[in-house]
Amino acid sequence: MSTATTVQWRRVSKHFGEVAALDDFSLSLGAGVHCILGANGAGKSTAFALLTGARRPDRGEVWVADHRVRRGGEASKLIGFAPQALTFPATLTVEEVLRLVAAHYPAPVPVREVLNWAGLAEQARSLCGGLSGGQTRRLGLACALVGNAPVVVLDEPVAGLDVPGQQQLHQLIRALGQEGRTVLVASHDLGEVEQIANTIQLIAHGRLVASDDVAGIKDQLDGITLTFTSTVDQVLPMIYRCDPGARVSLSCGRVEAITERPDAVARLILNTLPNPGLLIRKPTLAEAIESLLAGGDNGRNDVKTDGQR
C-alpha cells in the first residue's frame, strides 16, 4: 500500500455566519480506508464539501495529489463522491445518469460493469424518479465508482441498503483500499468502522482530535474497565483510595470502573464484596471515541497521528 499523501487539508477554516464548521483544520491521508467520525455538526460534511470543491475555504488550502482543489479544476477528475443526500433528475434513466458522470473522467469504468456491480442491471433503463430508496443509494455509489478515480468519498454509504448490500459494499471498500486508492468514509456505525477502517479520524467542533488505526484509538483511552455488582456509595471511597483517577459509574445495578490500576482495584473488590460477578475488559472502540471526542470539546488541536498512512 502506498504511503504517499493523496489528500490534504492545510490549516483550513470555514465559517457559516458566526459558526466555525472547520477551525484551522489540517489532515493528510494516503492510500487506504479512512473513517471520518464525529457528532452531527462536527465538520465532517464541510471537510468533504471542501475536498470535492462544492465549497471554498475561508482560509487555508485543500489539495488532491499535486492539484489544489478548485471548483471544476483538475482535482475534480481525481475524486468520486457519494453524498449522504442523493437526488437524481427524475426523467433520466439510471444508465443515462452513469454515462453523464462517466463523461467527466479520463478513464471511466464501463457503465455496464458498474451497473452489474451495483445490482442495477435490470434497472438500467428505469427512470430515476421511480427508484426505491435502496436503488437510489446504489446509483449514488455507482456514480462514485464509475469514474475510476483514485480518491473515493462516501458519506454514510450503507444508509438504505439491505444487509447483503451492506456486506457487498464493505467488501468493495476494503478492496479499493487494498489496491491503493484513498477511500474516505463518514459513518455512525462503529461496527462498520471496525470492519473496514485502516485509520480513524475524529473531528470535534471543526478540529481534528485524533487520527490512528482502530487499535491505536482504543489505546488512547487509558485504563481497563471493571464491571461488578454493588452500589457506587459502597465502593467509591475504596476504589478512589486505590486509584484517585478512576472513572466510576452505575448502570442497571452494575458498577463500571475504568482504572489504570486494574489489578489492585480487582483485588480490592474480590476481597471486599461477596459474589461481585467481576468482569474485566479493555475499552471498546465506542468508549474510546466517546472519551476522545469529549476531550475535543476543550478546543485544542493536539492530535496523535500515528495512523496516517
mmCIF file of C-alpha atoms in Angstrom:
data_model
loop_
_atom_site.group_PDB
_atom_site.id
_atom_site.type_symbol
_atom_site.label_atom_id
_atom_site.label_comp_id
_atom_site.label_asym_id
_atom_site.label_seq_id
_atom_site.Cartn_x
_atom_site.Cartn_y
_atom_site.Cartn_z
ATOM 1 C CA MET A 1 0.000 0.000 0.000
ATOM 2 C CA SER A 2 1.355 3.412 -0.960
ATOM 3 C CA THR A 3 2.255 5.844 1.812
ATOM 4 C CA ALA A 4 2.241 8.924 -0.443
ATOM 5 C CA THR A 5 -0.098 11.701 0.638
ATOM 6 C CA THR A 6 -3.127 11.826 -1.642
ATOM 7 C CA VAL A 7 -5.416 14.355 0.040
ATOM 8 C CA GLN A 8 -4.572 17.274 2.311
ATOM 9 C CA TRP A 9 -6.414 19.943 4.231
ATOM 10 C CA ARG A 10 -3.850 22.621 5.104
ATOM 11 C CA ARG A 11 -4.891 24.830 8.047
ATOM 12 C CA VAL A 12 -8.399 25.155 6.643
ATOM 13 C CA SER A 13 -11.119 27.280 8.230
ATOM 14 C CA LYS A 14 -14.719 27.581 7.076
ATOM 15 C CA HIS A 15 -17.421 29.650 8.757
ATOM 16 C CA PHE A 16 -21.156 29.811 8.213
ATOM 17 C CA GLY A 17 -22.111 33.095 9.785
ATOM 18 C CA GLU A 18 -20.608 33.038 13.271
ATOM 19 C CA VAL A 19 -20.357 29.231 13.352
ATOM 20 C CA ALA A 20 -16.926 27.723 12.637
ATOM 21 C CA ALA A 21 -17.592 24.497 10.726
ATOM 22 C CA LEU A 22 -13.820 23.923 10.414
ATOM 23 C CA ASP A 23 -11.267 25.761 12.528
ATOM 24 C CA ASP A 24 -7.587 25.631 11.488
ATOM 25 C CA PHE A 25 -8.162 22.060 10.326
ATOM 26 C CA SER A 26 -5.189 20.089 8.991
ATOM 27 C CA LEU A 27 -5.118 16.463 7.860
ATOM 28 C CA SER A 28 -3.081 14.408 5.387
ATOM 29 C CA LEU A 29 -4.193 10.974 4.199
ATOM 30 C CA GLY A 30 -2.799 8.489 1.714
ATOM 31 C CA ALA A 31 -3.919 5.138 0.360
ATOM 32 C CA GLY A 32 -6.276 3.018 2.458
ATOM 33 C CA VAL A 33 -9.706 3.262 4.057
ATOM 34 C CA HIS A 34 -10.083 6.208 6.424
ATOM 35 C CA CYS A 35 -13.238 6.605 8.527
ATOM 36 C CA ILE A 36 -14.081 10.192 9.466
ATOM 37 C CA LEU A 37 -16.118 10.263 12.679
ATOM 38 C CA GLY A 38 -17.714 12.937 14.827
ATOM 39 C CA ALA A 39 -21.027 14.171 16.140
ATOM 40 C CA ASN A 40 -23.537 15.882 13.880
ATOM 41 C CA GLY A 41 -22.197 19.348 13.106
ATOM 42 C CA ALA A 42 -18.606 18.398 13.924
ATOM 43 C CA GLY A 43 -17.380 19.385 10.452
ATOM 44 C CA LYS A 44 -17.258 16.084 8.541
ATOM 45 C CA SER A 45 -19.578 17.127 5.724
ATOM 46 C CA THR A 46 -17.857 20.504 5.428
ATOM 47 C CA ALA A 47 -14.472 18.780 5.097
ATOM 48 C CA PHE A 48 -15.926 16.639 2.297
ATOM 49 C CA ALA A 49 -17.504 19.654 0.599
ATOM 50 C CA LEU A 50 -14.156 21.475 0.561
ATOM 51 C CA LEU A 51 -12.365 18.380 -0.741
ATOM 52 C CA THR A 52 -14.803 17.932 -3.615
ATOM 53 C CA GLY A 53 -14.833 21.639 -4.497
ATOM 54 C CA ALA A 54 -18.500 22.105 -3.619
ATOM 55 C CA ARG A 55 -17.454 24.849 -1.170
ATOM 56 C CA ARG A 56 -14.419 27.098 -0.841
ATOM 57 C CA PRO A 57 -12.467 27.539 2.402
ATOM 58 C CA ASP A 58 -12.343 30.940 4.070
ATOM 59 C CA ARG A 59 -8.676 30.285 4.844
ATOM 60 C CA GLY A 60 -6.218 27.533 4.023
ATOM 61 C CA GLU A 61 -5.936 25.153 1.092
ATOM 62 C CA VAL A 62 -7.173 21.697 0.107
ATOM 63 C CA TRP A 63 -5.085 19.512 -2.208
ATOM 64 C CA VAL A 64 -5.569 16.244 -4.075
ATOM 65 C CA ALA A 65 -2.246 14.834 -5.278
ATOM 66 C CA ASP A 66 -0.491 17.840 -6.870
ATOM 67 C CA HIS A 67 -3.687 19.776 -7.576
ATOM 68 C CA ARG A 68 -5.157 22.478 -5.388
ATOM 69 C CA VAL A 69 -8.905 21.955 -5.164
ATOM 70 C CA ARG A 70 -10.960 24.469 -7.145
ATOM 71 C CA ARG A 71 -14.487 24.107 -8.414
ATOM 72 C CA GLY A 72 -14.245 22.415 -11.818
ATOM 73 C CA GLY A 73 -10.448 22.118 -11.570
ATOM 74 C CA GLU A 74 -8.214 19.133 -12.286
ATOM 75 C CA ALA A 75 -8.664 17.763 -8.760
ATOM 76 C CA SER A 76 -12.340 17.042 -9.513
ATOM 77 C CA LYS A 77 -11.273 14.364 -12.009
ATOM 78 C CA LEU A 78 -9.461 12.522 -9.228
ATOM 79 C CA ILE A 79 -12.444 12.174 -6.868
ATOM 80 C CA GLY A 80 -15.580 10.031 -6.910
ATOM 81 C CA PHE A 81 -18.199 11.186 -4.383
ATOM 82 C CA ALA A 82 -21.415 9.697 -2.997
ATOM 83 C CA PRO A 83 -23.063 12.270 -0.676
ATOM 84 C CA GLN A 84 -25.435 11.327 2.109
ATOM 85 C CA ALA A 85 -28.374 13.137 0.468
ATOM 86 C CA LEU A 86 -28.938 11.782 -3.040
ATOM 87 C CA THR A 87 -31.217 13.170 -5.729
ATOM 88 C CA PHE A 88 -31.188 12.499 -9.464
ATOM 89 C CA PRO A 89 -33.171 14.006 -12.375
ATOM 90 C CA ALA A 90 -36.466 12.113 -12.314
ATOM 91 C CA THR A 91 -36.746 11.860 -16.106
ATOM 92 C CA LEU A 92 -33.273 10.428 -16.754
ATOM 93 C CA THR A 93 -32.647 6.698 -16.750
ATOM 94 C CA VAL A 94 -30.116 5.025 -14.473
ATOM 95 C CA GLU A 95 -27.819 4.324 -17.418
ATOM 96 C CA GLU A 96 -28.051 7.918 -18.670
ATOM 97 C CA VAL A 97 -27.027 9.273 -15.254
ATOM 98 C CA LEU A 98 -23.991 6.993 -15.115
ATOM 99 C CA ARG A 99 -22.925 7.910 -18.650
ATOM 100 C CA LEU A 100 -23.176 11.613 -17.788
ATOM 101 C CA VAL A 101 -20.978 11.133 -14.730
ATOM 102 C CA ALA A 102 -18.504 8.903 -16.579
ATOM 103 C CA ALA A 103 -18.032 11.578 -19.257
ATOM 104 C CA HIS A 104 -16.270 13.816 -16.701
ATOM 105 C CA TYR A 105 -13.419 11.348 -16.128
ATOM 106 C CA PRO A 106 -10.465 10.425 -18.366
ATOM 107 C CA ALA A 107 -10.598 6.634 -17.854
ATOM 108 C CA PRO A 108 -14.010 5.588 -16.523
ATOM 109 C CA VAL A 109 -15.146 2.062 -15.760
ATOM 110 C CA PRO A 110 -17.512 0.647 -18.424
ATOM 111 C CA VAL A 111 -21.046 1.601 -17.412
ATOM 112 C CA ARG A 112 -22.362 -1.932 -17.837
ATOM 113 C CA GLU A 113 -19.717 -3.225 -15.430
ATOM 114 C CA VAL A 114 -20.715 -0.696 -12.793
ATOM 115 C CA LEU A 115 -24.409 -1.490 -13.277
ATOM 116 C CA ASN A 116 -23.715 -5.155 -12.646
ATOM 117 C CA TRP A 117 -21.661 -4.443 -9.531
ATOM 118 C CA ALA A 118 -24.325 -2.107 -8.128
ATOM 119 C CA GLY A 119 -27.112 -4.597 -8.733
ATOM 120 C CA LEU A 120 -28.812 -2.179 -11.111
ATOM 121 C CA ALA A 121 -28.505 -4.041 -14.418
ATOM 122 C CA GLU A 122 -32.255 -4.673 -14.507
ATOM 123 C CA GLN A 123 -32.937 -1.002 -13.741
ATOM 124 C CA ALA A 124 -30.572 0.383 -16.420
ATOM 125 C CA ARG A 125 -33.457 1.837 -18.442
ATOM 126 C CA SER A 126 -35.637 2.732 -15.444
ATOM 127 C CA LEU A 127 -36.321 6.399 -14.741
ATOM 128 C CA CYS A 128 -34.602 7.696 -11.619
ATOM 129 C CA GLY A 129 -37.904 9.107 -10.392
ATOM 130 C CA GLY A 130 -39.218 5.572 -9.950
ATOM 131 C CA LEU A 131 -36.309 4.119 -7.982
ATOM 132 C CA SER A 132 -36.673 2.902 -4.412
ATOM 133 C CA GLY A 133 -34.557 4.372 -1.635
ATOM 134 C CA GLY A 134 -32.137 1.446 -1.744
ATOM 135 C CA GLN A 135 -31.844 1.623 -5.533
ATOM 136 C CA THR A 136 -31.172 5.356 -5.333
ATOM 137 C CA ARG A 137 -28.397 4.700 -2.813
ATOM 138 C CA ARG A 138 -26.900 2.060 -5.114
ATOM 139 C CA LEU A 139 -26.960 4.513 -8.013
ATOM 140 C CA GLY A 140 -25.152 7.101 -5.888
ATOM 141 C CA LEU A 141 -22.437 4.592 -5.047
ATOM 142 C CA ALA A 142 -22.183 3.599 -8.718
ATOM 143 C CA CYS A 143 -21.685 7.276 -9.618
ATOM 144 C CA ALA A 144 -18.819 7.476 -7.117
ATOM 145 C CA LEU A 145 -17.097 4.477 -8.721
ATOM 146 C CA VAL A 146 -17.777 4.852 -12.446
ATOM 147 C CA GLY A 147 -15.040 7.473 -12.857
ATOM 148 C CA ASN A 148 -12.335 5.025 -11.695
ATOM 149 C CA ALA A 149 -10.952 7.860 -9.529
ATOM 150 C CA PRO A 150 -8.020 7.347 -7.126
ATOM 151 C CA VAL A 151 -9.953 9.083 -4.320
ATOM 152 C CA VAL A 152 -13.425 7.855 -3.305
ATOM 153 C CA VAL A 153 -15.518 9.801 -0.781
ATOM 154 C CA LEU A 154 -18.552 8.069 0.751
ATOM 155 C CA ASP A 155 -20.859 9.875 3.183
ATOM 156 C CA GLU A 156 -22.927 7.333 5.180
ATOM 157 C CA PRO A 157 -22.681 4.822 2.311
ATOM 158 C CA VAL A 158 -24.786 1.962 3.722
ATOM 159 C CA ALA A 159 -27.847 4.090 4.533
ATOM 160 C CA GLY A 160 -30.868 2.497 2.880
ATOM 161 C CA LEU A 161 -29.058 -0.711 1.867
ATOM 162 C CA ASP A 162 -30.214 -4.160 2.961
ATOM 163 C CA VAL A 163 -27.815 -6.439 4.860
ATOM 164 C CA PRO A 164 -26.473 -8.248 1.754
ATOM 165 C CA GLY A 165 -25.950 -4.863 0.111
ATOM 166 C CA GLN A 166 -24.047 -3.590 3.151
ATOM 167 C CA GLN A 167 -21.795 -6.649 3.199
ATOM 168 C CA GLN A 168 -21.110 -6.309 -0.521
ATOM 169 C CA LEU A 169 -20.233 -2.642 -0.083
ATOM 170 C CA HIS A 170 -17.873 -3.366 2.817
ATOM 171 C CA GLN A 171 -16.019 -5.908 0.691
ATOM 172 C CA LEU A 172 -15.718 -3.388 -2.122
ATOM 173 C CA ILE A 173 -14.469 -0.611 0.184
ATOM 174 C CA ARG A 174 -11.768 -2.882 1.606
ATOM 175 C CA ALA A 175 -10.761 -3.938 -1.918
ATOM 176 C CA LEU A 176 -10.484 -0.299 -3.051
ATOM 177 C CA GLY A 177 -8.168 0.497 -0.154
ATOM 178 C CA GLN A 178 -6.049 -2.606 -0.760
ATOM 179 C CA GLU A 179 -5.498 -1.682 -4.403
ATOM 180 C CA GLY A 180 -4.040 1.679 -3.371
ATOM 181 C CA ARG A 181 -6.945 4.103 -3.534
ATOM 182 C CA THR A 182 -7.753 6.652 -0.871
ATOM 183 C CA VAL A 183 -11.239 5.920 0.468
ATOM 184 C CA LEU A 184 -12.843 8.365 2.918
ATOM 185 C CA VAL A 185 -15.955 7.159 4.727
ATOM 186 C CA ALA A 186 -18.207 9.077 7.104
ATOM 187 C CA SER A 187 -20.218 6.682 9.250
ATOM 188 C CA HIS A 188 -22.083 6.486 12.555
ATOM 189 C CA ASP A 189 -21.951 2.672 12.551
ATOM 190 C CA LEU A 190 -18.954 1.669 14.669
ATOM 191 C CA GLY A 191 -19.405 -1.976 13.723
ATOM 192 C CA GLU A 192 -18.931 -0.939 10.120
ATOM 193 C CA VAL A 193 -15.913 1.164 11.056
ATOM 194 C CA GLU A 194 -14.164 -1.743 12.785
ATOM 195 C CA GLN A 195 -14.725 -3.915 9.697
ATOM 196 C CA ILE A 196 -13.356 -1.547 7.059
ATOM 197 C CA ALA A 197 -11.080 1.103 8.603
ATOM 198 C CA ASN A 198 -7.323 1.257 8.156
ATOM 199 C CA THR A 199 -7.404 4.521 10.126
ATOM 200 C CA ILE A 200 -9.942 6.568 12.045
ATOM 201 C CA GLN A 201 -10.088 10.372 12.194
ATOM 202 C CA LEU A 202 -12.100 12.028 14.977
ATOM 203 C CA ILE A 203 -13.416 15.563 14.473
ATOM 204 C CA ALA A 204 -14.988 17.746 17.173
ATOM 205 C CA HIS A 205 -16.029 21.380 16.756
ATOM 206 C CA GLY A 206 -14.241 21.674 13.430
ATOM 207 C CA ARG A 207 -10.895 20.403 14.722
ATOM 208 C CA LEU A 208 -9.026 17.131 14.421
ATOM 209 C CA VAL A 209 -9.000 15.349 17.784
ATOM 210 C CA ALA A 210 -7.267 12.076 16.897
ATOM 211 C CA SER A 211 -6.016 10.092 13.912
ATOM 212 C CA ASP A 212 -4.875 6.484 14.282
ATOM 213 C CA ASP A 213 -5.774 2.895 13.456
ATOM 214 C CA VAL A 214 -8.532 1.127 15.406
ATOM 215 C CA ALA A 215 -6.138 -0.352 17.978
ATOM 216 C CA GLY A 216 -4.387 2.994 18.389
ATOM 217 C CA ILE A 217 -7.670 4.802 19.003
ATOM 218 C CA LYS A 218 -8.558 2.272 21.700
ATOM 219 C CA ASP A 219 -5.114 2.615 23.271
ATOM 220 C CA GLN A 220 -5.554 6.382 23.611
ATOM 221 C CA LEU A 221 -8.189 5.717 26.263
ATOM 222 C CA ASP A 222 -6.103 4.832 29.296
ATOM 223 C CA GLY A 223 -7.365 2.203 31.686
ATOM 224 C CA ILE A 224 -9.163 -1.131 31.895
ATOM 225 C CA THR A 225 -12.897 -1.460 32.569
ATOM 226 C CA LEU A 226 -14.060 -3.476 35.600
ATOM 227 C CA THR A 227 -17.776 -4.254 35.890
ATOM 228 C CA PHE A 228 -19.273 -5.758 39.052
ATOM 229 C CA THR A 229 -22.409 -5.869 41.191
ATOM 230 C CA SER A 230 -22.525 -3.316 44.013
ATOM 231 C CA THR A 231 -23.581 0.259 44.695
ATOM 232 C CA VAL A 232 -21.481 3.302 43.939
ATOM 233 C CA ASP A 233 -21.747 4.527 47.536
ATOM 234 C CA GLN A 234 -20.415 1.227 48.812
ATOM 235 C CA VAL A 235 -17.314 1.013 46.621
ATOM 236 C CA LEU A 236 -16.487 4.568 45.542
ATOM 237 C CA PRO A 237 -14.272 5.512 48.524
ATOM 238 C CA MET A 238 -12.226 2.325 48.370
ATOM 239 C CA ILE A 239 -11.742 2.496 44.592
ATOM 240 C CA TYR A 240 -10.529 6.087 44.852
ATOM 241 C CA ARG A 241 -8.062 5.049 47.567
ATOM 242 C CA CYS A 242 -6.580 2.582 45.059
ATOM 243 C CA ASP A 243 -6.800 4.879 42.044
ATOM 244 C CA PRO A 244 -7.790 8.533 42.564
ATOM 245 C CA GLY A 245 -8.139 8.945 38.795
ATOM 246 C CA ALA A 246 -10.631 6.095 38.307
ATOM 247 C CA ARG A 247 -13.884 6.865 36.469
ATOM 248 C CA VAL A 248 -16.854 5.187 38.147
ATOM 249 C CA SER A 249 -20.495 4.949 37.025
ATOM 250 C CA LEU A 250 -23.614 2.881 37.814
ATOM 251 C CA SER A 251 -25.935 1.250 35.270
ATOM 252 C CA CYS A 252 -28.691 -1.322 35.900
ATOM 253 C CA GLY A 253 -27.261 -2.283 39.294
ATOM 254 C CA ARG A 254 -23.755 -2.847 37.938
ATOM 255 C CA VAL A 255 -20.849 -0.583 38.780
ATOM 256 C CA GLU A 256 -18.413 0.221 35.975
ATOM 257 C CA ALA A 257 -14.944 1.433 36.942
ATOM 258 C CA ILE A 258 -12.331 2.486 34.388
ATOM 259 C CA THR A 259 -8.937 2.391 36.065
ATOM 260 C CA GLU A 260 -5.230 2.422 35.265
ATOM 261 C CA ARG A 261 -4.652 0.084 38.232
ATOM 262 C CA PRO A 262 -6.950 -2.829 37.358
ATOM 263 C CA ASP A 263 -5.051 -5.474 39.332
ATOM 264 C CA ALA A 264 -5.165 -3.503 42.585
ATOM 265 C CA VAL A 265 -8.816 -2.489 42.171
ATOM 266 C CA ALA A 266 -9.840 -6.044 41.219
ATOM 267 C CA ARG A 267 -8.146 -7.487 44.345
ATOM 268 C CA LEU A 268 -9.903 -4.911 46.495
ATOM 269 C CA ILE A 269 -13.305 -5.745 45.002
ATOM 270 C CA LEU A 270 -12.838 -9.504 45.352
ATOM 271 C CA ASN A 271 -11.614 -9.176 48.960
ATOM 272 C CA THR A 272 -14.415 -6.806 49.959
ATOM 273 C CA LEU A 273 -17.598 -7.805 48.123
ATOM 274 C CA PRO A 274 -19.371 -11.189 48.254
ATOM 275 C CA ASN A 275 -20.076 -12.583 44.765
ATOM 276 C CA PRO A 276 -19.434 -9.349 42.828
ATOM 277 C CA GLY A 277 -19.600 -11.076 39.424
ATOM 278 C CA LEU A 278 -16.464 -9.239 38.356
ATOM 279 C CA LEU A 279 -15.764 -8.806 34.624
ATOM 280 C CA ILE A 280 -12.587 -7.219 33.263
ATOM 281 C CA ARG A 281 -12.204 -5.963 29.703
ATOM 282 C CA LYS A 282 -10.315 -3.487 27.575
ATOM 283 C CA PRO A 283 -12.111 -0.324 26.401
ATOM 284 C CA THR A 284 -14.389 -0.698 23.394
ATOM 285 C CA LEU A 285 -13.995 1.451 20.301
ATOM 286 C CA ALA A 286 -17.206 3.273 21.219
ATOM 287 C CA GLU A 287 -15.887 4.117 24.695
ATOM 288 C CA ALA A 288 -12.570 5.339 23.316
ATOM 289 C CA ILE A 289 -14.249 7.510 20.685
ATOM 290 C CA GLU A 290 -16.702 8.955 23.206
ATOM 291 C CA SER A 291 -13.866 9.870 25.575
ATOM 292 C CA LEU A 292 -11.655 11.374 22.864
ATOM 293 C CA LEU A 293 -14.474 13.419 21.353
ATOM 294 C CA ALA A 294 -15.454 14.676 24.797
ATOM 295 C CA GLY A 295 -11.853 15.752 25.308
ATOM 296 C CA GLY A 296 -12.045 17.603 21.998
ATOM 297 C CA ASP A 297 -14.616 19.963 23.492
ATOM 298 C CA ASN A 298 -11.794 21.984 25.027
ATOM 299 C CA GLY A 299 -10.960 23.340 21.575
ATOM 300 C CA ARG A 300 -7.355 22.123 21.497
ATOM 301 C CA ASN A 301 -5.827 20.705 18.341
ATOM 302 C CA ASP A 302 -3.274 18.350 19.923
ATOM 303 C CA VAL A 303 -3.505 15.206 17.837
ATOM 304 C CA LYS A 304 -1.878 11.785 17.791
ATOM 305 C CA THR A 305 -1.464 10.912 14.120
ATOM 306 C CA ASP A 306 0.495 7.681 14.127
ATOM 307 C CA GLY A 307 -2.096 6.026 11.870
ATOM 308 C CA GLN A 308 -1.936 8.423 8.901
ATOM 309 C CA ARG A 309 -0.935 6.138 6.051
#
